[in-house]
CSV table of C-alpha atoms in Angstrom, one decimal:
chain,number,residue,atom,x,y,z
A,1,MET,CA,65.8,-60.7,-21.1
A,2,ALA,CA,67.4,-60.4,-24.5
A,3,PHE,CA,70.9,-61.7,-25.1
A,4,HIS,CA,72.8,-59.3,-27.4
A,5,ASN,CA,76.4,-60.3,-27.2
A,6,PHE,CA,77.6,-60.2,-30.8
A,7,PHE,CA,81.3,-60.7,-30.4
A,8,PRO,CA,82.9,-63.0,-33.0
A,9,GLY,CA,83.5,-66.4,-31.4
A,10,SER,CA,80.6,-66.1,-29.0
A,11,VAL,CA,78.2,-69.0,-28.8
A,12,LYS,CA,74.6,-68.6,-29.8
A,13,ARG,CA,71.9,-71.1,-28.9
A,14,ILE,CA,69.1,-71.3,-31.6
A,15,ALA,CA,66.6,-74.1,-31.9
A,16,GLY,CA,68.3,-76.1,-29.2
A,17,ARG,CA,71.6,-76.1,-31.1
A,18,GLU,CA,74.8,-74.1,-30.3
A,19,PHE,CA,76.4,-72.1,-33.1
A,20,ILE,CA,79.6,-70.0,-33.1
A,21,LEU,CA,79.2,-66.5,-34.3
A,22,GLY,CA,81.6,-65.5,-37.1
A,23,VAL,CA,82.8,-62.1,-38.1
A,24,PRO,CA,80.2,-59.9,-39.9
A,25,ASP,CA,80.8,-59.3,-43.6
A,26,ALA,CA,82.2,-55.8,-44.0
A,27,GLU,CA,80.1,-55.1,-47.1
A,28,THR,CA,76.7,-56.6,-46.2
A,29,GLY,CA,76.9,-56.7,-42.4
A,30,PHE,CA,75.6,-60.3,-42.4
A,31,TYR,CA,76.9,-62.7,-39.8
A,32,THR,CA,77.8,-66.3,-40.3
A,33,LEU,CA,76.9,-69.0,-37.8
A,34,LEU,CA,79.2,-72.0,-37.7
A,35,ALA,CA,78.6,-75.5,-36.4
A,36,ASP,CA,80.9,-78.5,-36.7
A,37,GLY,CA,83.5,-76.2,-38.3
A,38,LYS,CA,81.3,-75.3,-41.3
A,39,VAL,CA,79.3,-72.2,-42.1
A,40,VAL,CA,75.7,-73.3,-41.8
A,41,ILE,CA,73.8,-70.0,-41.8
A,42,THR,CA,74.4,-66.4,-43.0
A,43,ILE,CA,72.0,-64.1,-41.2
A,44,ASP,CA,71.5,-60.3,-40.7
A,45,ARG,CA,71.9,-58.8,-37.3
A,46,ARG,CA,68.2,-57.9,-36.7
A,47,THR,CA,67.1,-61.5,-37.4
A,48,LEU,CA,69.9,-62.8,-35.2
A,49,MET,CA,68.8,-60.6,-32.4
A,50,ASP,CA,65.2,-61.8,-32.8
A,51,LEU,CA,66.3,-65.5,-32.8
A,52,THR,CA,68.6,-65.2,-29.7
A,53,GLY,CA,66.5,-62.8,-27.7
A,54,GLY,CA,64.2,-65.3,-26.0
A,55,ASP,CA,63.1,-68.9,-26.3
A,56,ASP,CA,64.6,-71.3,-28.8
A,57,VAL,CA,63.2,-70.7,-32.3
A,58,ASP,CA,62.5,-73.2,-35.1
A,59,LEU,CA,64.8,-72.1,-37.9
A,60,SER,CA,62.5,-73.7,-40.5
A,61,ILE,CA,60.5,-70.5,-40.4
A,62,LEU,CA,63.4,-68.9,-42.3
A,63,GLY,CA,63.8,-71.8,-44.6
A,64,PHE,CA,66.9,-73.2,-42.8
A,65,THR,CA,67.2,-76.7,-41.5
A,66,THR,CA,69.3,-77.5,-38.4
A,67,TYR,CA,71.1,-80.8,-38.3
A,68,GLY,CA,72.7,-82.8,-35.6
């Protein structure tokens, strides 16, 4: 079952790591994902839906590296 709760401040689990969803940019619609108080990823809604809709996904497929 897909998890599509996109409220700012909600927690998203991607690649085994929890991120806090930021407010989408008014101009681009891109969301920010925050971890440890820092913006670590800026991502569009469709990709975010794909990544949070099922099993954990390796972010390296998008060229991102998770840390922790």
